[in-house]
């Protein structure tokens, strides 16, 4: 194929900025976008708080009176221990459902207060607390120094040794869901990009634009505008999650460390750049929105494959296939940050994978620019990938 | 102002040769009409002229320099397929396009105000384009081509779909621009308009320039120019025996005669008087539409070589139509 004059490939920042700003305004200053942004943030905020409240109400509350709550040792799992003054208050707390059960110690005798609807967890918890008290009383009667007993027991406690290099699923949880959410965003925003390109093509405005812009300028400005609008949405959602967390803020959830977060975002942007160009190229092949689905399918599969791979790999990050696949784009864009977030990717691994991804992204963008240039002015039946590349 | 020249421009789409060494020039201050059948290559030529497409071979020159992005930003272009952002308001759209062409925001705004006024769409400035009627969208499209005060206008079918008032407005704008020295290239199927408006006409057939020149030049080059003769008292087929007539057909009250090679009106007259009283004899001045039909018919058919066989509605005698050499 004939080489284009240098200026055809040049990017003039002012033109790209104009395209970018227009795209951003066209996307973001619409009622639909603002409403959905507000709704999305509110719903996310509400969901996080709601789940938290539901989660909290499943823990049982047991009131203890007549003996300090601390003297009963650590609370049984799922049970929150509060203290109260006497039998009357304990009875009131349980009746008013401020507590699910109560342990009342009077003299050498302990009684359990429950309601008919007290859950098994609360009953078991209260019984365990009462048993601990009874055991302590028995030990005291036998002149045992409870403090020393506790210290000696602690000194003899077993230590836990983790063997093998597998990664706990709990540790992965937050990182994996964040990364997978970001990648689902690739698919979402990718379709928006493709639609935007088809829209310009079907309204034929592209010809007016190409009289002053190079296809690459149009492509870059447009894609970055749409990506920005999409990222604002993601940021609003993350903001809502963090905001909700901080209002509840009893314990912070296991968010990935800031460094891992930055790495994840960088990896994401790089992979996104690759897919955005492919989606734009796919969009330029169709002339009408209804033809879009057909040309998008291959790209969509390519974008979803890493999510599938990451889901499969999450349980076995140290599997041997992962150590090979992690270098292959687009899988690397998901697997490497996943490994990095749990600290099992070495710097060398990360750099090597980043270099490969960078090269592949550059190739994809060049290729997409060519497909876009060749097909953006053609109308009619969808163009085949091979035709667009060859022309 | 500088002329626009296409020099030996060729373009191929797959197996179809859209343009084949097309060469012509639009001079400063000149309105150049571009006519041709559907698929003749007009749109491709204009797209290449404005830099939307790159030619496979040949050059586009603006003055002395090849046209690049820097140059084509100074052009005003109206594509055949009208295209604007449907959800943007007229004002925003025009300002945006002005800025893309290198105007500052303030200048673009000022130009938008000026052109919406000139094209009588002031009341639509704040409306979205998709709410406008087709004719008004067309006016916006023209404004989009003019908003940056271009030094060259390339308009693909600017008159299609316009009502007579809009045609007048559009014509007036083109004349104004040409009067300012701007070279104006436009294509149209409305040949009467082209005839009225254009200083020069280029007729394209199968990606090549079949003819180019002023209307007068085209007419004089039309060697098949026919002679209209009314002979009172003669039968309808009186020219059949004349040596000076290569072919003929009835037309109005008389006949249209194709002169045989080497014969003039005098030779025909000499024979005509023998059949009756000659009431009228004049050279038939072809309209652009007739020239066009002659040149382009049989429209869309394969290359010049097989054209002799395809009959014309004229006489049984073959007509001389191979006039590619006429091209400037």
XYZ file of C-alpha atoms in Angstrom:
719
model
C 0.000 0.000 0.000
C 0.997 3.533 -0.692
C 2.468 5.446 2.209
C 0.474 8.441 3.234
C 2.072 11.842 3.349
C 3.472 12.595 6.786
C 0.830 15.189 7.522
C -1.919 12.597 7.067
C -0.525 10.784 10.059
C 0.237 13.886 12.096
C -1.765 14.802 15.165
C -2.372 18.493 15.726
C -3.136 19.004 19.417
C -5.507 21.939 18.906
C -7.708 19.995 16.503
C -7.668 16.910 18.714
C -8.616 19.098 21.666
C -11.548 20.593 19.758
C -12.829 17.145 18.827
C -12.258 15.939 22.378
C -14.102 18.852 23.969
C -17.021 18.527 21.579
C -17.299 14.820 22.221
C -17.107 15.314 25.968
C -19.786 18.010 25.924
C -22.005 15.978 23.628
C -21.722 13.024 26.012
C -21.757 14.656 29.407
C -23.963 17.701 29.067
C -27.024 15.679 28.284
C -29.842 15.150 30.714
C -29.563 11.407 30.243
C -25.919 11.282 31.230
C -26.265 13.550 34.259
C -29.349 11.752 35.509
C -27.745 8.356 35.084
C -24.598 9.608 36.798
C -26.593 10.867 39.780
C -28.703 7.710 39.905
C -25.706 5.441 39.621
C -23.925 7.209 42.479
C -27.030 7.226 44.656
C -27.836 3.585 44.000
C -24.252 2.529 44.655
C -24.163 4.575 47.849
C -27.476 3.114 48.942
C -26.449 -0.438 48.111
C -23.223 -0.269 50.087
C -24.988 1.190 53.129
C -27.881 -1.213 52.747
C -25.689 -4.296 52.527
C -23.769 -3.079 55.510
C -26.931 -2.690 57.582
C -28.168 -6.101 56.561
C -24.775 -7.546 57.380
C -24.819 -5.866 60.772
C -28.263 -7.032 61.752
C -27.217 -10.623 61.376
C -24.856 -10.315 64.344
C -26.578 -11.037 67.624
C -26.388 -8.786 70.686
C -26.063 -10.298 74.117
C -26.278 -8.100 77.199
C -24.235 -9.096 80.246
C -24.843 -7.797 83.750
C -23.584 -8.642 87.217
C -20.042 -9.238 85.990
C -17.764 -7.147 83.730
C -18.235 -8.142 80.096
C -14.474 -8.216 79.602
C -14.068 -10.897 82.236
C -15.874 -13.344 79.982
C -13.075 -13.383 77.437
C -13.532 -12.776 73.728
C -17.077 -12.773 72.419
C -18.202 -15.860 70.473
C -18.209 -15.300 66.672
C -21.172 -13.305 65.371
C -22.055 -12.028 68.822
C -21.723 -8.476 70.057
C -21.484 -8.171 73.847
C -22.854 -5.144 75.673
C -23.126 -4.574 79.401
C -26.106 -3.673 81.511
C -26.771 -2.908 85.192
C -29.212 -5.370 86.583
C -31.905 -7.923 85.968
C -34.585 -5.286 85.371
C -32.581 -3.482 82.728
C -31.564 -6.734 81.092
C -35.177 -7.802 80.896
C -36.136 -4.471 79.363
C -33.329 -4.656 76.798
C -34.353 -8.110 75.690
C -38.055 -7.311 75.632
C -37.464 -4.131 73.635
C -35.290 -6.101 71.204
C -32.282 -3.900 71.962
C -30.571 -7.157 72.814
C -31.336 -10.641 71.575
C -30.441 -12.332 74.863
C -28.928 -11.468 78.232
C -26.729 -13.193 80.775
C -27.537 -11.988 84.282
C -25.206 -12.975 87.117
C -26.618 -12.689 90.578
C -24.414 -13.981 93.379
C -23.215 -17.442 92.442
C -25.911 -17.998 89.900
C -26.279 -17.010 86.283
C -29.530 -16.839 84.356
C -30.143 -16.532 80.615
C -32.851 -14.207 79.355
C -34.218 -14.971 75.909
C -37.323 -14.162 73.942
C -39.279 -16.785 72.138
C -37.979 -15.415 68.834
C -34.336 -15.192 69.853
C -32.170 -16.746 67.179
C -30.002 -19.806 67.641
C -26.849 -17.767 67.258
C -27.815 -15.483 70.156
C -28.928 -18.400 72.315
C -25.685 -20.284 71.681
C -23.659 -17.112 72.258
C -25.370 -16.332 75.537
C -25.027 -19.948 76.668
C -21.322 -19.900 75.800
C -20.839 -16.680 77.777
C -22.647 -18.169 80.755
C -20.538 -21.301 80.510
C -17.355 -19.280 80.460
C -18.540 -17.463 83.579
C -19.399 -20.775 85.252
C -16.013 -22.248 84.289
C -14.226 -19.211 85.675
C -16.179 -19.472 88.916
C -15.214 -23.123 89.224
C -11.539 -22.335 88.605
C -11.658 -19.534 91.187
C -13.133 -21.876 93.731
C -10.135 -24.152 93.135
C -7.815 -21.191 93.828
C -6.562 -20.859 90.274
C -4.923 -17.560 89.310
C -6.991 -16.669 86.252
C -4.488 -14.039 85.031
C -1.628 -16.527 85.066
C -3.794 -19.167 83.460
C -4.581 -16.780 80.597
C -0.905 -15.808 80.177
C 0.303 -19.412 80.247
C -2.357 -20.444 77.780
C -1.411 -17.584 75.464
C 2.296 -18.542 75.690
C 1.522 -22.085 74.661
C -0.784 -21.041 71.819
C 0.009 -22.558 68.437
C 1.503 -20.409 65.683
C 0.130 -20.661 62.140
C 2.530 -21.407 59.297
C 1.286 -20.915 55.698
C 2.869 -23.394 53.319
C 2.852 -23.407 49.520
C 2.406 -20.257 47.383
C -1.343 -20.305 46.824
C -3.233 -17.117 47.492
C -6.202 -16.849 49.764
C -9.443 -16.025 47.985
C -10.382 -13.474 50.630
C -7.235 -11.491 49.974
C -8.049 -11.511 46.251
C -11.667 -10.535 46.621
C -11.550 -6.755 46.529
C -8.793 -6.500 43.928
C -10.404 -9.022 41.635
C -13.803 -7.399 41.732
C -12.328 -3.953 41.123
C -10.339 -5.158 38.130
C -13.243 -7.099 36.706
C -15.540 -4.096 37.085
C -12.996 -1.970 35.223
C -12.838 -4.499 32.418
C -16.549 -4.769 32.094
C -16.263 -1.032 31.587
C -14.049 -1.731 28.567
C -16.884 -3.665 26.973
C -19.448 -0.999 27.895
C -17.461 1.984 26.751
C -16.229 0.083 23.723
C -19.757 -0.305 22.447
C -20.358 3.385 23.085
C -17.280 4.197 21.013
C -18.412 1.972 18.164
C -21.872 3.509 18.267
C -20.386 6.993 18.210
C -18.363 6.156 15.127
C -21.359 4.640 13.331
C -23.462 7.637 14.280
C -20.957 9.988 12.673
C -20.835 7.721 9.676
C -24.585 7.331 9.308
C -25.240 11.059 9.696
C -22.457 11.620 7.155
C -20.970 14.395 9.248
C -17.702 12.522 9.047
C -17.112 13.787 5.535
C -17.382 17.400 6.615
C -15.005 16.684 9.467
C -12.486 14.825 7.345
C -12.216 17.870 5.100
C -10.285 19.544 7.929
C -9.223 16.725 10.211
C -7.086 13.690 9.596
C -8.845 10.414 10.421
C -6.355 9.850 13.225
C -7.124 13.213 14.837
C -10.812 12.455 14.699
C -10.243 8.958 16.063
C -8.015 10.033 18.940
C -10.160 13.020 19.954
C -13.352 11.047 19.801
C -12.084 8.006 21.655
C -10.495 10.033 24.441
C -13.687 12.070 24.853
C -15.813 8.968 25.239
C -13.269 7.318 27.516
C -13.190 10.378 29.762
C -16.968 10.431 30.017
C -16.880 6.737 30.887
C -14.139 7.168 33.465
C -16.073 9.951 35.165
C -18.863 7.433 35.590
C -16.500 4.869 37.111
C -14.947 7.506 39.356
C -18.389 8.598 40.553
C -19.235 5.002 41.351
C -15.970 4.404 43.228
C -16.462 7.729 45.017
C -19.909 6.638 46.100
C -18.521 3.351 47.414
C -15.778 5.088 49.365
C -18.167 7.746 50.626
C -20.557 5.112 51.846
C -17.710 3.205 53.462
C -16.492 6.268 55.295
C -19.952 7.079 56.659
C -20.251 3.562 58.057
C -16.557 3.377 58.810
C -16.433 0.893 61.612
C -14.010 -1.279 59.805
C -12.519 -0.515 56.392
C -12.950 -3.158 53.760
C -9.880 -4.673 52.243
C -9.217 -2.143 49.450
C -6.033 -2.782 47.493
C -3.012 -0.722 48.526
C -2.651 2.638 46.743
C 0.349 1.461 44.728
C -1.534 -1.556 43.463
C -4.469 0.733 42.689
C -2.309 3.042 40.572
C -0.770 0.075 38.776
C -4.211 -1.341 38.123
C -5.440 1.939 36.666
C -2.368 2.271 34.436
C -2.749 -1.263 33.179
C -6.393 -0.643 32.632
C -5.809 2.521 30.607
C -3.237 0.801 28.427
C -5.541 -2.126 27.728
C -8.439 0.246 27.232
C -6.461 2.201 24.643
C -5.945 -1.038 22.750
C -9.588 -2.029 22.849
C -10.910 1.471 22.229
C -9.023 1.597 18.941
C -10.323 -1.838 17.966
C -13.880 -0.865 18.825
C -13.578 2.336 16.805
C -12.228 0.363 13.862
C -15.099 -2.093 14.170
C -17.564 0.770 14.310
C -16.186 2.263 11.117
C -16.933 -0.984 9.265
C -20.681 -0.649 9.756
C -22.783 2.029 8.138
C -25.926 1.606 10.154
C -26.414 0.960 13.867
C -28.214 -2.310 13.165
C -25.134 -3.697 11.413
C -23.027 -3.001 14.457
C -23.683 -6.173 16.410
C -22.160 -8.351 13.726
C -18.907 -6.436 13.403
C -18.551 -5.974 17.161
C -18.792 -9.629 18.118
C -15.144 -10.544 17.504
C -13.899 -7.546 19.479
C -16.349 -8.216 22.280
C -15.163 -11.815 22.590
C -11.590 -10.615 22.685
C -12.459 -8.172 25.469
C -14.382 -10.710 27.511
C -11.771 -13.459 27.212
C -9.420 -11.877 29.782
C -12.289 -11.508 32.253
C -13.002 -15.212 31.890
C -9.328 -16.027 32.211
C -9.007 -13.859 35.306
C -11.996 -15.514 36.918
C -10.464 -18.896 36.245
C -7.043 -17.751 37.403
C -8.234 -16.047 40.588
C -8.351 -19.352 42.450
C -5.021 -20.577 41.102
C -2.878 -17.519 40.485
C 0.251 -19.615 40.769
C -0.840 -22.147 38.153
C 1.698 -22.710 35.440
C -0.638 -21.658 32.600
C -1.076 -18.285 34.276
C 2.664 -17.667 34.240
C 2.631 -18.033 30.446
C -0.689 -16.392 29.617
C 0.088 -13.389 31.807
C 2.449 -12.075 29.113
C -0.060 -12.332 26.264
C -2.221 -9.277 25.593
C -5.056 -8.723 26.268
C -4.824 -11.274 29.128
C -1.820 -9.489 30.607
C -3.908 -6.367 31.178
C -5.967 -8.237 33.724
C -3.729 -10.974 35.091
C -0.685 -8.853 35.902
C -2.523 -6.244 38.006
C -4.361 -9.108 39.675
C -1.078 -10.748 40.629
C 0.451 -7.404 41.531
C -2.407 -6.585 43.859
C -1.598 -9.633 45.957
C 2.122 -9.116 45.578
C 3.018 -12.183 43.548
C 4.141 -10.416 40.351
C 7.802 -9.479 40.261
C 8.902 -6.148 38.842
C 10.597 -7.938 35.932
C 7.387 -9.770 35.102
C 5.429 -6.541 35.210
C 7.884 -4.652 33.022
C 8.127 -7.422 30.455
C 4.348 -7.762 30.199
C 3.950 -3.973 30.024
C 6.460 -3.762 27.174
C 4.619 -6.445 25.205
C 1.260 -4.812 25.839
C 2.632 -1.418 24.818
C 3.911 -2.771 21.513
C 0.676 -4.610 20.803
C -1.375 -1.509 21.697
C 0.687 0.594 19.318
C 0.170 -1.983 16.567
C -3.562 -2.122 17.246
C -3.854 1.656 17.079
C -1.960 1.839 13.796
C -4.073 -0.957 12.389
C -7.277 0.617 13.665
C -6.268 3.971 12.209
C -5.821 2.289 8.860
C -9.113 0.409 9.001
C -10.872 3.563 10.132
C -9.338 5.628 7.352
C -10.211 3.040 4.735
C -13.766 2.409 5.740
C -15.077 5.555 7.372
C -16.233 7.030 4.067
C -17.713 3.844 2.669
C -21.402 3.375 3.060
C -23.598 0.410 2.376
C -23.186 -3.142 3.549
C -20.751 -3.723 6.398
C -17.178 -3.934 5.210
C -15.133 -7.018 5.999
C -12.099 -6.644 8.244
C -9.839 -7.978 5.534
C -11.180 -5.581 2.892
C -10.725 -2.630 5.211
C -7.138 -3.618 5.938
C -6.224 -4.274 2.343
C -7.740 -1.200 0.716
C -6.820 33.824 -4.675
C -5.236 30.794 -6.279
C -6.574 28.300 -8.831
C -7.287 24.685 -7.994
C -5.850 22.142 -10.378
C -6.336 18.409 -10.603
C -3.553 16.837 -12.597
C -3.827 13.299 -13.884
C -5.786 12.196 -10.862
C -6.668 8.495 -10.791
C -8.508 6.553 -8.178
C -9.552 2.932 -8.085
C -12.027 1.323 -5.689
C -11.483 -2.397 -5.809
C -12.101 -3.441 -9.388
C -13.768 -0.176 -10.377
C -11.740 2.648 -11.862
C -13.514 5.673 -10.428
C -11.191 8.283 -11.885
C -8.857 7.875 -14.807
C -6.197 10.562 -15.206
C -8.643 13.390 -14.623
C -7.212 16.826 -15.311
C -8.835 20.222 -15.019
C -8.392 23.644 -13.421
C -10.782 25.952 -11.628
C -9.556 29.505 -11.973
C -9.893 32.291 -9.412
C -13.219 34.074 -9.655
C -14.680 31.400 -11.860
C -17.742 29.257 -11.301
C -16.960 25.846 -12.673
C -19.852 23.439 -13.197
C -19.139 19.788 -12.904
C -21.647 17.552 -14.658
C -21.779 13.884 -15.409
C -23.968 10.842 -15.017
C -24.397 8.952 -11.790
C -21.202 7.134 -10.929
C -19.165 9.144 -13.412
C -16.699 10.131 -10.700
C -17.771 13.665 -9.796
C -18.036 13.030 -6.084
C -14.764 11.126 -5.991
C -13.030 13.957 -7.832
C -14.421 16.528 -5.414
C -13.502 14.447 -2.391
C -9.973 14.173 -3.691
C -9.941 17.903 -4.432
C -10.811 18.736 -0.863
C -8.429 16.158 0.565
C -10.981 13.790 2.068
C -9.682 11.041 -0.201
C -6.154 10.539 -1.421
C -5.634 9.875 -5.135
C -3.854 6.722 -6.272
C -1.975 8.745 -8.874
C -1.783 12.403 -9.805
C -1.791 15.626 -7.806
C -4.116 18.276 -6.557
C -2.482 21.685 -6.740
C -3.637 24.890 -5.124
C -1.692 27.531 -6.944
C 1.782 26.035 -7.021
C 1.594 23.857 -3.937
C 0.148 20.377 -3.519
C -2.955 20.416 -1.354
C -2.391 19.179 2.179
C -4.265 19.616 5.433
C -2.924 23.096 5.885
C -4.283 24.149 2.502
C -7.565 22.268 2.599
C -8.439 23.906 5.903
C -8.885 27.035 3.797
C -11.388 25.287 1.511
C -15.126 25.267 1.938
C -16.687 21.896 1.259
C -20.267 20.750 1.015
C -20.505 16.980 0.602
C -23.173 15.338 -1.475
C -24.433 13.409 1.497
C -25.385 16.186 3.820
C -23.825 15.666 7.183
C -24.206 17.550 10.432
C -24.501 16.477 14.032
C -28.268 16.021 14.388
C -28.359 16.772 18.100
C -26.215 19.895 18.064
C -27.732 23.328 17.667
C -27.088 25.248 14.468
C -25.026 27.885 16.259
C -22.818 25.431 18.147
C -22.305 23.364 15.037
C -21.178 26.287 12.932
C -18.905 27.659 15.637
C -17.346 24.219 16.087
C -16.712 23.808 12.365
C -15.303 27.342 12.198
C -12.896 26.504 14.986
C -11.887 23.278 13.294
C -10.999 25.363 10.270
C -8.679 27.430 12.410
C -10.810 30.388 13.467
C -10.656 31.651 17.025
C -13.783 31.135 19.077
C -14.781 34.789 18.823
C -14.202 34.907 15.062
C -16.106 31.686 14.575
C -19.000 33.101 16.539
C -19.001 36.302 14.572
C -18.915 34.384 11.283
C -21.755 32.157 12.461
C -23.902 35.231 13.144
C -23.021 36.734 9.773
C -23.757 33.630 7.710
C -26.933 32.609 9.485
C -28.162 36.110 8.708
C -27.048 35.988 5.102
C -28.689 32.600 4.552
C -31.836 33.611 6.422
C -31.696 31.035 9.179
C -31.265 33.407 12.146
C -34.438 32.162 13.794
C -33.078 28.610 13.768
C -29.752 29.344 15.442
C -30.634 27.720 18.739
C -32.550 24.812 17.295
C -31.141 21.349 16.954
C -30.365 20.441 13.375
C -32.650 17.408 13.356
C -35.648 19.632 14.071
C -35.133 21.692 10.895
C -36.729 21.094 7.522
C -34.558 19.548 4.845
C -34.217 22.836 2.986
C -33.103 24.642 6.109
C -30.651 21.876 6.917
C -29.282 22.478 3.454
C -28.834 26.160 4.238
C -27.011 25.217 7.438
C -24.821 22.900 5.405
C -23.909 25.733 3.084
C -23.219 27.971 6.064
C -20.926 25.230 7.360
C -18.977 25.371 4.109
C -18.732 29.165 4.250
C -18.266 29.925 7.918
C -14.467 30.144 7.789
C -14.489 32.459 4.768
C -12.891 29.905 2.457
C -10.560 30.733 -0.393
C -11.979 27.940 -2.527
C -15.448 26.407 -2.636
C -16.152 22.802 -3.544
C -19.853 22.023 -3.424
C -21.241 18.618 -4.310
C -24.825 18.922 -5.538
C -25.546 22.108 -3.596
C -28.893 22.625 -5.320
C -30.446 19.232 -4.847
C -33.590 19.368 -2.760
C -33.824 23.165 -2.689
C -36.974 25.165 -3.316
C -36.755 27.960 -5.928
C -36.153 30.647 -3.294
C -33.330 28.682 -1.764
C -31.906 28.079 -5.235
C -31.821 31.850 -5.736
C -30.112 32.380 -2.374
C -27.582 29.683 -3.102
C -26.884 31.063 -6.592
C -26.443 34.569 -5.212
C -23.933 33.333 -2.650
C -21.946 31.467 -5.285
C -21.893 34.538 -7.556
C -20.786 36.743 -4.657
C -18.008 34.386 -3.741
C -16.809 34.182 -7.321
C -16.938 37.977 -7.572
C -14.577 38.090 -4.599
C -12.167 35.986 -6.612
C -12.913 32.650 -5.003
C -12.752 29.685 -7.388
C -16.058 27.851 -7.124
C -16.431 24.229 -8.177
C -19.849 22.685 -7.968
C -21.587 19.658 -9.369
C -25.208 19.453 -10.333
C -27.718 17.463 -12.299
C -29.808 20.598 -12.865
C -28.248 21.521 -16.174
C -30.276 24.682 -16.732
C -28.831 26.007 -13.497
C -25.340 25.066 -14.541
C -25.958 26.817 -17.837
C -27.089 30.003 -16.101
C -24.482 30.034 -13.395
C -21.263 28.641 -14.723
C -18.422 30.331 -16.497
C -17.060 26.982 -17.533
C -18.369 23.463 -17.526
C -16.615 20.130 -17.224
C -18.433 17.004 -18.322
C -17.199 13.778 -16.758
C -17.782 10.340 -18.105
C -16.412 7.133 -16.613
C -13.838 8.978 -14.548
C -12.511 11.023 -17.459
C -13.186 14.540 -18.627
C -15.316 14.142 -21.750
C -15.432 17.868 -22.419
C -14.416 21.068 -20.719
C -14.812 24.711 -21.553
C -17.267 27.591 -21.740
C -20.682 26.756 -23.064
C -19.724 28.398 -26.369
C -16.599 26.321 -26.666
C -18.530 23.164 -25.966
C -21.107 24.040 -28.572
C -18.552 24.809 -31.250
C -16.776 21.594 -30.450
C -19.988 19.733 -30.983
C -19.176 18.555 -34.494
C -22.400 16.674 -34.768
C -24.277 19.970 -34.519
C -27.434 19.517 -36.438
C -29.245 21.726 -38.900
C -32.926 22.348 -38.537
C -34.730 22.686 -41.898
C -38.351 23.378 -42.674
C -39.236 22.716 -46.294
C -42.779 23.483 -47.308
C -44.266 20.950 -49.696
C -41.677 18.250 -49.118
C -42.300 14.791 -47.717
C -41.040 13.932 -44.229
C -38.246 11.818 -45.570
C -36.909 14.219 -48.174
C -33.326 14.200 -46.793
C -33.012 10.447 -47.327
C -31.746 10.997 -50.833
C -29.451 13.918 -50.008
C -25.718 13.402 -50.111
C -25.232 16.214 -47.581
C -27.360 14.465 -44.944
C -25.689 11.746 -42.915
C -28.796 11.192 -40.841
C -32.019 12.906 -39.917
C -35.098 12.832 -37.750
C -38.313 14.806 -37.693
C -38.347 17.672 -35.253
C -41.178 20.162 -34.713
C -42.437 21.176 -38.179
C -39.266 20.175 -39.976
C -36.343 17.814 -39.747
C -33.078 17.789 -37.872
C -30.309 16.835 -40.222
C -26.833 15.577 -39.350
C -24.506 16.981 -41.960
C -22.355 14.483 -43.777
C -18.623 14.838 -43.331
C -17.227 17.675 -45.438
C -20.645 19.186 -46.195
C -21.929 22.561 -45.053
C -25.334 24.159 -44.749
C -24.984 25.423 -48.351
C -24.754 21.877 -49.692
C -27.888 20.958 -47.793
C -29.720 24.088 -48.909
C -28.931 23.362 -52.540
C -30.590 19.970 -52.225
C -33.438 21.208 -50.028
C -34.692 23.774 -52.526
C -35.325 20.985 -54.981
C -37.958 19.480 -52.623
C -39.952 22.638 -51.964
C -39.826 26.123 -50.431
C -37.262 26.435 -47.670
C -38.973 28.372 -44.858
C -36.306 27.963 -42.244
C -32.767 26.727 -42.070
C -30.733 27.243 -38.937
C -28.002 25.562 -37.057
C -29.488 23.841 -34.028
C -27.742 25.332 -30.957
C -27.646 22.529 -28.435
C -28.536 23.240 -24.840
C -26.179 21.956 -22.206
C -28.618 19.180 -21.600
C -28.375 18.120 -25.222
C -24.603 18.400 -25.250
C -24.538 16.398 -22.096
C -26.778 13.720 -23.528
C -24.611 13.502 -26.614
C -21.449 13.227 -24.611
C -22.565 11.018 -21.839
C -24.944 8.728 -23.611
C -24.942 5.859 -23.587
C -24.599 6.625 -19.895
C -22.588 4.278 -17.738
C -21.710 2.065 -20.693
C -18.329 0.465 -21.125
C -15.400 2.295 -22.716
C -15.593 4.410 -25.875
C -14.717 1.595 -28.277
C -18.073 -0.199 -28.227
C -20.156 2.897 -28.482
C -20.675 2.837 -32.225
C -23.048 -0.084 -32.046
C -25.444 1.434 -29.574
C -28.085 3.214 -31.587
C -29.379 6.674 -30.845
C -32.922 7.759 -31.385
C -31.749 9.631 -34.476
C -31.520 7.933 -37.850
C -30.303 4.524 -38.789
C -26.977 6.021 -39.734
C -24.397 5.877 -36.983
C -23.626 9.126 -35.261
C -20.201 10.472 -34.689
C -19.927 10.683 -30.970
C -16.350 9.927 -30.092
C -15.377 13.283 -28.837
C -13.008 12.494 -25.995
C -10.277 14.426 -27.769
C -12.291 17.583 -27.199
C -11.189 17.501 -23.585
C -9.085 20.492 -22.676
